[in-house]
mmCIF file of C-alpha atoms in Angstrom:
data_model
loop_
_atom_site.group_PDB
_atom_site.id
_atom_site.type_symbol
_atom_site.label_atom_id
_atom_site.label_comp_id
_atom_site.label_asym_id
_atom_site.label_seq_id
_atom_site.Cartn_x
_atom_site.Cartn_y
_atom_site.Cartn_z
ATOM 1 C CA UNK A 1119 12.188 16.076 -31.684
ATOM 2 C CA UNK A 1120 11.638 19.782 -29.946
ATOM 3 C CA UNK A 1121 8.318 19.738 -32.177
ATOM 4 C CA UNK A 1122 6.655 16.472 -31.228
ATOM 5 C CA UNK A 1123 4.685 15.833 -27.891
ATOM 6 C CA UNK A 1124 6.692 14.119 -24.602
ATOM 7 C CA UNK A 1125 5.176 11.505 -22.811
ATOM 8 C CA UNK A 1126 6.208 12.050 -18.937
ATOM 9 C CA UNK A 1127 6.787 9.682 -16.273
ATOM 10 C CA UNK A 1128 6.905 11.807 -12.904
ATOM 11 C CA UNK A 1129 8.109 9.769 -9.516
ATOM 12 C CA UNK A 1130 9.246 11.735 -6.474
ATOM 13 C CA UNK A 1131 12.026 10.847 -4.123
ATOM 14 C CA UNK A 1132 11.391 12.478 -1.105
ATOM 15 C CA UNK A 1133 12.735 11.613 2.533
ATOM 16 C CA UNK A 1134 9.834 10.741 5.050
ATOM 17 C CA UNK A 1135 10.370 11.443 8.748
ATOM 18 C CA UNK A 1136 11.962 8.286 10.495
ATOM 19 C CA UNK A 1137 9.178 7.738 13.042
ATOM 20 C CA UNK A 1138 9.734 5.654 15.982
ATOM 21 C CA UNK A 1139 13.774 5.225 15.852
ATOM 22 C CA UNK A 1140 13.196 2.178 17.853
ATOM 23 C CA UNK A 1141 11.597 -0.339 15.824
ATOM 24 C CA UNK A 1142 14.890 0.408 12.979
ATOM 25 C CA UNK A 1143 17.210 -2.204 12.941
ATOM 26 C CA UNK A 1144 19.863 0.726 12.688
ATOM 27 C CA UNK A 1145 20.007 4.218 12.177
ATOM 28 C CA UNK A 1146 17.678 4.871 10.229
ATOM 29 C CA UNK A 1147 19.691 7.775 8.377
ATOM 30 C CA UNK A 1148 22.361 5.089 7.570
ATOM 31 C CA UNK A 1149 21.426 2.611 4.531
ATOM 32 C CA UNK A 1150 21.419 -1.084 5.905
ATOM 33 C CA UNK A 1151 21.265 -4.489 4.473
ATOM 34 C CA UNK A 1152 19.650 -7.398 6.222
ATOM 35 C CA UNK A 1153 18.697 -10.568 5.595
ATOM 36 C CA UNK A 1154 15.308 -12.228 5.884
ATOM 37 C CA UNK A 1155 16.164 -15.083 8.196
ATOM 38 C CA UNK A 1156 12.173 -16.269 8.862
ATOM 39 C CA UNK A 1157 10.565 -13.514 10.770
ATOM 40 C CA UNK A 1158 13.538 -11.541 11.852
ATOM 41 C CA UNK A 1159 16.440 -9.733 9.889
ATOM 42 C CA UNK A 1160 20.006 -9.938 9.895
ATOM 43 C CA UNK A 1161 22.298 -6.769 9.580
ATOM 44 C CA UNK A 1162 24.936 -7.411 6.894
ATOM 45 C CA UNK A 1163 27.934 -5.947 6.277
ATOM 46 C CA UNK A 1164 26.781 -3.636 2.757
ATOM 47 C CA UNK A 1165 30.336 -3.382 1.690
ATOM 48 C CA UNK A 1166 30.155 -6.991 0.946
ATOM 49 C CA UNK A 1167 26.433 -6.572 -1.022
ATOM 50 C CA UNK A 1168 27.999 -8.535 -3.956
ATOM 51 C CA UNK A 1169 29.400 -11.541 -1.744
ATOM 52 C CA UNK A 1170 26.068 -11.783 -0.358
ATOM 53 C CA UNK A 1171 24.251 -11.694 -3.926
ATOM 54 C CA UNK A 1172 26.259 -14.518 -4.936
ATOM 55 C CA UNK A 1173 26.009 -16.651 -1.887
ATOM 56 C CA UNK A 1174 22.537 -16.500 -0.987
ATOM 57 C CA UNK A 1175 18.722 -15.952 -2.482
ATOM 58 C CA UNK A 1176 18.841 -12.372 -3.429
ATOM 59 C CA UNK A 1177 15.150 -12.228 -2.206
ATOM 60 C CA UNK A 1178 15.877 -12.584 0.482
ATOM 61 C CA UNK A 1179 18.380 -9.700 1.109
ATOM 62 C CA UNK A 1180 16.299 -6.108 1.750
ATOM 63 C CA UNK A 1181 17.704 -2.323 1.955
ATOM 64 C CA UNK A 1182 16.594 -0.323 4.832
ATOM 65 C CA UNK A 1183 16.929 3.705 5.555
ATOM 66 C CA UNK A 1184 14.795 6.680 5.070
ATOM 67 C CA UNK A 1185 12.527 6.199 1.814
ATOM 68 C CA UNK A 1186 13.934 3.379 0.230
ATOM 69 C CA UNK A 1187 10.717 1.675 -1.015
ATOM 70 C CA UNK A 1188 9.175 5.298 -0.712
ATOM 71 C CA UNK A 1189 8.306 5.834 -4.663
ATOM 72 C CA UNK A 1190 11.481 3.949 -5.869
ATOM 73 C CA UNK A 1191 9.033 0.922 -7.870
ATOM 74 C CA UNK A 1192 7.596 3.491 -10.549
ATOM 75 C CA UNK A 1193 11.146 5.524 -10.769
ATOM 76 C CA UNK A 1194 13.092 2.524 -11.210
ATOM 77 C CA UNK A 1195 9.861 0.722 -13.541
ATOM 78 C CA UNK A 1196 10.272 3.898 -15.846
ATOM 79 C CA UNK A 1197 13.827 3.488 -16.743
ATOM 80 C CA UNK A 1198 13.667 -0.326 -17.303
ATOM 81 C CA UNK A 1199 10.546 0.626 -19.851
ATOM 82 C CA UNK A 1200 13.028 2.578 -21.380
ATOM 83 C CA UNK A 1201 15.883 0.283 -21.747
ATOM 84 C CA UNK A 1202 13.365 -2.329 -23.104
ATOM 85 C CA UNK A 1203 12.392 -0.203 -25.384
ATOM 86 C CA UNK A 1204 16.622 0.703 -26.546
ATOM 87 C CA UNK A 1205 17.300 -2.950 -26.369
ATOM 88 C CA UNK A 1206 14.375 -4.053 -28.727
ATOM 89 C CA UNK A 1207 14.936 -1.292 -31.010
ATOM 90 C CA UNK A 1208 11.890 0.195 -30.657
ATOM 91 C CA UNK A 1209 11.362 4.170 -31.719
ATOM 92 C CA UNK A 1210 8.270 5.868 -29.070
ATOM 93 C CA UNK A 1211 6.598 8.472 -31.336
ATOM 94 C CA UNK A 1212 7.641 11.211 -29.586
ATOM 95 C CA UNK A 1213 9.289 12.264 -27.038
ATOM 96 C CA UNK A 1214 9.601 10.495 -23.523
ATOM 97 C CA UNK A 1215 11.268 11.469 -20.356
ATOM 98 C CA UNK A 1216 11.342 10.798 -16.764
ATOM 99 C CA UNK A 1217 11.134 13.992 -13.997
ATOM 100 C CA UNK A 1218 12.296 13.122 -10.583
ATOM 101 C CA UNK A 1219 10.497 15.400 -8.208
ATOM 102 C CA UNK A 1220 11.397 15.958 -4.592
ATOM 103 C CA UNK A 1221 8.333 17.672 -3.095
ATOM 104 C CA UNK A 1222 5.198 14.801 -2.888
ATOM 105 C CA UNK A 1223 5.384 14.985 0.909
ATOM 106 C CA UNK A 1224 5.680 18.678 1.709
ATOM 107 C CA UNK A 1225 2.623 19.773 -0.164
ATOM 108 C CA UNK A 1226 2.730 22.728 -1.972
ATOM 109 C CA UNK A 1227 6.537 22.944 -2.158
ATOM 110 C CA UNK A 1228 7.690 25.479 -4.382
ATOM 111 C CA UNK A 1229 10.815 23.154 -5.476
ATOM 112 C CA UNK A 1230 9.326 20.147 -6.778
ATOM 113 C CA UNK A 1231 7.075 19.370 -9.757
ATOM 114 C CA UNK A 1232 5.817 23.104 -9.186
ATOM 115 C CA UNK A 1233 9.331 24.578 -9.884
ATOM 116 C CA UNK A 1234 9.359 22.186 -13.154
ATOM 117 C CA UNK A 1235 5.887 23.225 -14.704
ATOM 118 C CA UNK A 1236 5.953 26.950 -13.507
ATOM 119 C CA UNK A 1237 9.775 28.358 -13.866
ATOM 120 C CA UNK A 1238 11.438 25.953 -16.136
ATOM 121 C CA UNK A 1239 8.029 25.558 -18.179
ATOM 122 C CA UNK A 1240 9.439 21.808 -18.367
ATOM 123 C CA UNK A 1241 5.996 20.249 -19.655
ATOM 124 C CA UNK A 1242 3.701 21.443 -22.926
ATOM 125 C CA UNK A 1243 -0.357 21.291 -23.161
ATOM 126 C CA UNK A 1244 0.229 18.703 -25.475
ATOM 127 C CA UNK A 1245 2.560 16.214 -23.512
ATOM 128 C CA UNK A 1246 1.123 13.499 -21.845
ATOM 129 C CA UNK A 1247 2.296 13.210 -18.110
ATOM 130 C CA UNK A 1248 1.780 10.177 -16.537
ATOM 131 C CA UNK A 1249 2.062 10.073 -12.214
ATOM 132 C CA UNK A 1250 2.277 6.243 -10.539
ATOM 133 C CA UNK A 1251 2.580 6.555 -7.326
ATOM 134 C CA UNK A 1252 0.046 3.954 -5.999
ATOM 135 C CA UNK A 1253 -2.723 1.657 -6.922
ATOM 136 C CA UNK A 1254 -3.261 -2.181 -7.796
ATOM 137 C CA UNK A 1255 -1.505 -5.232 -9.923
ATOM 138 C CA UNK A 1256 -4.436 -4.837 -12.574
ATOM 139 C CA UNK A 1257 -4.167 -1.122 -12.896
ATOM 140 C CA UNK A 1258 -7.663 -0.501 -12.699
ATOM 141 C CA UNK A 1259 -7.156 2.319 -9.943
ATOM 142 C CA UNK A 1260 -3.936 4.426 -9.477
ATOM 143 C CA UNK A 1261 -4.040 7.201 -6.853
ATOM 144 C CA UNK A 1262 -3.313 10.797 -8.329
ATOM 145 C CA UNK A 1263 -4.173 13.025 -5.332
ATOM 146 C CA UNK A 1264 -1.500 11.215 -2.308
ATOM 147 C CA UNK A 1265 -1.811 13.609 0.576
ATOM 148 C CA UNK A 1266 -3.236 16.284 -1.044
ATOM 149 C CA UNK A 1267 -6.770 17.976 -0.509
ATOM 150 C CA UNK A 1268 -9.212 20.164 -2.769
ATOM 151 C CA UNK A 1269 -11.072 22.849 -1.796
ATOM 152 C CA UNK A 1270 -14.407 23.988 -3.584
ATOM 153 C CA UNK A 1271 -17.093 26.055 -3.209
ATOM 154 C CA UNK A 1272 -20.679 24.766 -3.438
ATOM 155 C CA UNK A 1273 -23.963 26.831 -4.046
ATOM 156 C CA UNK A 1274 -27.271 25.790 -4.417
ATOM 157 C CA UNK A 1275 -29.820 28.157 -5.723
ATOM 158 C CA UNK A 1276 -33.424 27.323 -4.043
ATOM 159 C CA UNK A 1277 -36.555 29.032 -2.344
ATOM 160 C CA UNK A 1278 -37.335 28.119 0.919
ATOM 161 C CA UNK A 1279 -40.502 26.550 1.507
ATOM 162 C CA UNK A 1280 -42.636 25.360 3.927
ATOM 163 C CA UNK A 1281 -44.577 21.894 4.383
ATOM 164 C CA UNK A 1282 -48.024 24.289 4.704
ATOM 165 C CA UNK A 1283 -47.180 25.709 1.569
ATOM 166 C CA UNK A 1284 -47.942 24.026 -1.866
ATOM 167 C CA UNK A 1285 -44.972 22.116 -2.590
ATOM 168 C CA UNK A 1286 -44.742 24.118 -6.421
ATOM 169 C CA UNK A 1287 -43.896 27.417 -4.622
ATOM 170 C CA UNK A 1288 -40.680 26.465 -3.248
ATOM 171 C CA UNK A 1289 -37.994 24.849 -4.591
ATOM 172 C CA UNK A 1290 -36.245 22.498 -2.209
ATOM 173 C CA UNK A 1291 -31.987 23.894 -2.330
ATOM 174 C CA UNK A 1292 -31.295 20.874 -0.336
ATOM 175 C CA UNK A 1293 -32.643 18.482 -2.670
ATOM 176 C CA UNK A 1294 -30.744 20.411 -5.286
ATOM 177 C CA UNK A 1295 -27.630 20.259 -3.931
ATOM 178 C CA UNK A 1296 -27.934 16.675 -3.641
#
């Protein structure tokens, strides 16, 4: 419905630098698949990702490479919402829709969710865009602000004063700021 509000789920998928290219069990540009054999992995072979499924306790087999686990939990969380939702024949009111950004690391990246809300004009005042990037299992606190800084101005408006002078003639900008 082009009329009614969309409800947004917005995840990035972004590449973080490798780090240390040491402490990788491979190249870290490469995608990998180990098993969890106690406190150590084991590199598998990924071409045979289904033999291993079958064979052993899935939880135990992990993907590793540049930003695999970087926001890939909400992404992948958003589109399982959304095939609940199919399966059990349930109709959102409104719209809903995922955006994939690319640009959560680089700051004010002109090609990310920027791009999306300025050029395309993607998003509406009344849409409801929702951001999970971190927080806890009770969702009582989700980070909005990863990385990112604000910058404000502060004034205080007060008259200096001096401890000889009667207190009422001044009026203390510190304590007002406070």
């Amino acid at each position: 419905d082009s009329c009614a509000p969309t409800t947004w789920v917005v995840v990035h998928m972004d590449e973080v630098p490798p780090g240390d290219s040491q402490k990788w069990l491979d190249d870290p540009r490469k995608l990998t698949l180990a098993r969890e054999t106690g406190e150590r992995l084991e590199k598998l072979d990924i071409c045979k990702v289904t033999e291993y499924m079958s064979q052993s306790n899935p939880e135990h087999l992990v993907v590793i490479g540049r930003s695999v686990d970087d926001d890939s939990k909400p992404g992948i969380s958003a589109i399982y919402a959304l095939r609940v939702l199919r399966d059990m024949g349930l109709q959102p009111r409104g719209n809903v829709g995922i955006a994939w950004v690319a640009d959560e690391e680089s700051g004010r990246s002109t090609h990310g969710i920027r791009y999306l809300a300025e050029d395309v004009k993607l998003f509406h005042l009344d849409d409801k865009i929702i951001v999970p990037d971190f927080g806890n299992k009770d969702g009582s606190w989700i980070e909005i602000a990863e990385k990112s800084r604000i910058v404000m101005k502060i004034t205080t408006n007060g008259m200096q004063g001096h401890s000889a002078d009667p207190y009422d003639n001044s009026s203390n900008a510190l304590e007002h700021g406070a």
